[in-house]
């Protein structure tokens, strides 16, 4: 039997969040947090809207998921995020003890991999899910931004 | 002429915040952000109260300072925090481009130094200001916690 609720399914939901960010003139990054095949938190980058560098999609999703669950730890959860997390978000994920992180596009300059950020030892990582779609949205955003200036 | 508004003065204010955390049964860590000798943000750890691992004193202080200034960047500011920041908070400081970080006690297990977190190239760091006072408050908290269990 096929499982329609696979990583691609949930990454598409994260991409919908990224699209919402795009429409607000925010760097288009989206995230969802999933537990038992259910989305328990959705968020998109709001750093410009909120004037706050800590308002990355992942940070808001961690806060929302913990609020939903009534507990700080996300051991049974998976974070889907359209761009590889930065060291702040990866550092936050360490404290949540999240079970899995699935990201789309790589961030070769400021991503947690090149920055050598330590994840929680129990956190699994999968990269490159719908990488092209996630990347394309970001590229389109920056091209449009550049053309406006 | 002496300058009464030195690092010790502002670290004492951060310690007052840590004391507020202590009284709420939170791990006692406090922070203030200073610009031109004025405190523009005060915060203390609220991870238990808010059920949110991202509610470290530093994170809240960054958000509050940016809100106060109406801009995301804290280039002219100094963060005073009673404990060496973790990789999440140091990662957040990278995005704020904060001018200086002054911390009290060292965090030898999960501090940004041992974790090799990358700070913004323009961020200066001073550690060990009122180290003993900052440490003592943390030790007292954990001893009282242990005795209660």
XYZ file of C-alpha atoms in Angstrom:
298
model
C 0.000 0.000 0.000
C 1.319 3.438 -0.811
C 1.628 6.054 1.891
C 0.415 9.398 0.568
C 1.797 11.152 3.642
C 5.453 10.920 2.758
C 8.245 13.503 2.968
C 7.248 14.986 -0.394
C 3.673 15.498 0.762
C 4.742 17.418 3.856
C 7.458 19.367 2.041
C 4.748 20.585 -0.327
C 2.901 21.934 2.698
C 6.092 23.692 3.840
C 6.389 25.127 0.326
C 2.872 26.524 0.604
C 4.064 28.344 3.719
C 7.113 29.625 1.829
C 4.754 30.928 -0.859
C 2.860 32.894 1.829
C 6.158 34.465 2.887
C 6.898 35.329 -0.760
C 3.593 37.137 -1.034
C 4.506 39.238 2.023
C 7.836 40.219 0.485
C 9.670 38.016 2.975
C 12.523 35.682 2.019
C 10.343 32.682 1.069
C 11.063 29.983 3.615
C 8.323 27.832 5.094
C 8.094 25.086 7.692
C 5.641 22.594 9.105
C 5.974 20.270 12.075
C 4.403 16.846 11.827
C 3.496 14.288 14.477
C 1.803 10.984 13.661
C 1.132 12.106 10.078
C -0.605 15.271 11.276
C 0.613 18.813 10.828
C 0.683 20.383 14.295
C 2.401 23.665 13.363
C 2.843 25.813 10.241
C 4.986 28.904 9.904
C 6.836 31.072 7.440
C 9.640 33.548 7.692
C 8.463 36.871 9.172
C 11.735 38.650 9.904
C 10.785 41.777 7.956
C 7.156 41.938 9.065
C 8.094 41.524 12.725
C 11.393 43.421 12.508
C 12.974 40.467 14.264
C 15.840 38.269 13.088
C 14.648 35.485 15.385
C 11.359 35.131 13.435
C 12.625 32.378 11.144
C 10.002 29.859 10.042
C 11.559 27.073 12.125
C 11.666 29.115 15.345
C 8.007 30.015 15.092
C 7.132 26.420 14.227
C 8.978 25.096 17.310
C 7.157 27.566 19.532
C 3.776 26.757 17.964
C 4.298 22.985 18.134
C 5.337 23.084 21.796
C 2.354 25.282 22.539
C 0.048 22.840 20.762
C 1.503 19.834 22.579
C 1.707 21.549 25.959
C 5.303 20.401 26.372
C 8.696 21.760 25.367
C 10.073 18.633 23.710
C 9.352 17.504 20.164
C 10.927 14.045 20.288
C 8.164 12.395 18.251
C 8.000 15.179 15.668
C 9.504 15.944 12.269
C 10.348 19.439 11.057
C 9.893 20.010 7.319
C 11.582 23.185 6.161
C 12.197 24.428 2.636
C 15.763 25.630 3.334
C 18.531 24.019 5.384
C 18.309 25.562 8.889
C 20.851 28.132 10.106
C 22.830 27.706 13.316
C 20.203 29.559 15.381
C 17.409 27.254 14.209
C 19.561 24.130 14.394
C 20.587 25.250 17.890
C 16.917 25.623 18.827
C 16.206 22.159 17.407
C 18.867 20.803 19.774
C 16.848 22.020 22.756
C 13.570 20.631 21.353
C 15.198 17.188 20.908
C 13.200 16.919 17.682
C 13.135 13.437 16.145
C 13.788 14.360 12.522
C 14.599 17.335 10.328
C 13.774 17.182 6.610
C 14.934 20.129 4.529
C 14.621 21.087 0.875
C 17.350 23.315 -0.549
C 20.875 23.467 0.851
C 22.285 26.672 2.361
C 25.946 26.451 1.558
C 27.018 29.716 3.178
C 25.090 29.909 6.435
C 23.473 26.511 6.814
C 24.050 24.439 9.936
C 26.147 21.888 8.053
C 28.873 24.288 6.932
C 28.593 26.060 10.316
C 29.117 22.745 12.139
C 26.176 23.301 14.466
C 25.611 20.400 16.840
C 22.203 18.743 16.576
C 20.677 16.658 19.329
C 22.169 13.148 19.122
C 18.688 11.683 18.539
C 17.790 14.005 15.628
C 17.891 12.404 12.180
C 18.409 14.593 9.099
C 17.303 14.231 5.494
C 18.180 16.918 2.933
C 17.257 17.593 -0.687
C 13.511 16.816 -0.587
C 11.912 18.871 -3.417
C 15.207 20.729 -3.491
C 14.584 22.217 -6.947
C 11.157 23.643 -6.089
C 12.424 25.079 -2.794
C 15.459 26.602 -4.504
C 13.502 28.025 -7.422
C 11.159 29.977 -5.159
C 14.139 31.551 -3.373
C 15.902 32.373 -6.645
C 12.743 33.933 -8.074
C 12.402 36.088 -4.954
C 15.948 37.416 -5.138
C 15.743 38.064 -8.898
C 12.514 40.037 -8.451
C 14.056 41.970 -5.536
C 17.112 42.851 -7.608
C 15.024 43.984 -10.551
C 13.039 46.308 -8.303
C 16.170 48.119 -7.104
C 36.675 60.691 35.838
C 35.216 57.315 36.646
C 32.489 55.835 34.496
C 29.827 54.310 36.729
C 28.191 52.651 33.711
C 30.754 49.964 33.126
C 30.405 46.260 32.350
C 29.976 45.446 36.049
C 27.119 47.929 36.391
C 25.190 46.407 33.497
C 25.983 42.825 34.474
C 24.413 43.609 37.879
C 21.254 44.597 36.001
C 21.378 41.296 34.093
C 21.785 39.529 37.453
C 18.634 41.243 38.724
C 16.843 39.711 35.749
C 18.342 36.316 36.578
C 17.017 36.715 40.121
C 13.511 37.279 38.694
C 13.866 34.001 36.785
C 14.983 32.267 39.996
C 11.870 33.460 41.792
C 9.725 31.942 39.003
C 11.476 28.594 39.363
C 13.238 29.107 36.025
C 16.920 28.371 35.472
C 18.228 31.783 36.621
C 19.688 33.471 33.557
C 19.150 37.141 32.838
C 20.084 39.560 30.086
C 19.993 43.243 29.263
C 20.809 45.032 26.025
C 22.506 48.402 26.239
C 22.910 51.200 23.710
C 24.656 54.472 24.521
C 24.751 53.627 28.234
C 21.001 53.037 28.303
C 19.256 49.716 28.876
C 16.868 49.220 25.953
C 15.781 45.642 26.738
C 15.615 43.389 29.793
C 14.689 39.717 29.853
C 15.065 36.519 31.805
C 14.758 32.872 30.965
C 11.106 31.816 30.626
C 11.405 28.363 29.050
C 9.264 26.669 31.723
C 6.675 29.410 32.053
C 6.169 29.627 28.297
C 6.759 25.927 27.599
C 9.181 27.001 24.918
C 12.857 26.144 24.562
C 13.384 29.245 22.430
C 12.469 31.552 25.343
C 16.062 32.035 26.514
C 16.814 35.442 28.054
C 18.990 36.475 25.101
C 16.363 35.613 22.460
C 13.705 37.663 24.192
C 16.168 40.520 24.687
C 17.059 40.559 20.963
C 13.377 40.660 20.015
C 12.622 43.404 22.552
C 15.627 45.537 21.556
C 14.800 45.332 17.842
C 11.215 46.205 18.638
C 12.339 49.200 20.689
C 14.703 50.425 17.970
C 12.311 49.713 15.105
C 15.077 47.909 13.211
C 16.382 44.352 13.121
C 20.080 45.105 13.595
C 21.802 45.771 16.903
C 25.197 46.906 15.617
C 25.574 49.663 18.230
C 24.382 47.513 21.114
C 25.915 45.320 23.799
C 24.294 42.196 25.196
C 24.980 41.517 28.883
C 24.033 37.996 29.881
C 24.767 36.110 33.083
C 25.671 32.830 31.349
C 27.672 32.210 28.169
C 25.129 31.963 25.317
C 24.254 28.616 23.722
C 24.532 27.990 19.978
C 20.913 29.058 19.368
C 21.425 32.421 21.070
C 24.888 32.934 19.567
C 23.362 32.042 16.182
C 20.655 34.648 16.741
C 23.306 37.204 17.707
C 24.947 36.556 14.334
C 21.811 37.746 12.555
C 21.474 40.817 14.800
C 25.097 41.803 14.021
C 25.341 42.897 17.650
C 28.416 44.963 18.486
C 29.448 43.258 21.733
C 28.530 40.330 23.950
C 29.526 40.401 27.622
C 28.792 37.256 29.605
C 29.243 36.238 33.228
C 29.691 32.524 33.913
C 31.085 30.081 31.366
C 28.992 27.206 30.007
C 31.536 24.522 29.382
C 29.147 21.875 28.048
C 26.716 23.714 25.809
C 28.156 27.205 25.468
C 28.865 28.666 22.045
C 32.629 28.480 22.571
C 32.824 24.710 22.998
C 30.131 24.326 20.315
C 32.184 26.436 17.891
C 29.246 28.636 16.945
C 30.185 31.361 14.471
C 29.553 34.912 15.692
C 29.198 37.869 13.360
C 32.709 39.054 12.412
C 32.006 42.463 13.972
C 30.857 41.094 17.348
C 33.349 41.473 20.207
C 33.168 39.136 23.199
C 34.127 39.556 26.846
C 33.577 36.722 29.317
C 33.892 36.322 33.074
C 32.295 39.599 34.248
C 30.891 38.950 37.754
C 31.448 35.286 36.948
C 31.265 34.170 40.580
C 27.941 35.905 41.311
C 26.403 34.589 38.071
C 27.636 31.071 38.789
C 26.558 31.079 42.420
C 22.953 31.891 41.544
C 22.850 28.975 39.080
C 24.453 26.589 41.575
C 22.028 27.635 44.303
C 19.113 27.006 41.936
C 20.231 23.500 41.034
C 21.009 22.586 44.659
C 17.549 23.745 45.792
C 15.937 21.858 42.885
C 17.795 18.669 43.809
C 16.852 18.952 47.461
C 13.182 19.268 46.560
C 13.188 15.986 44.609
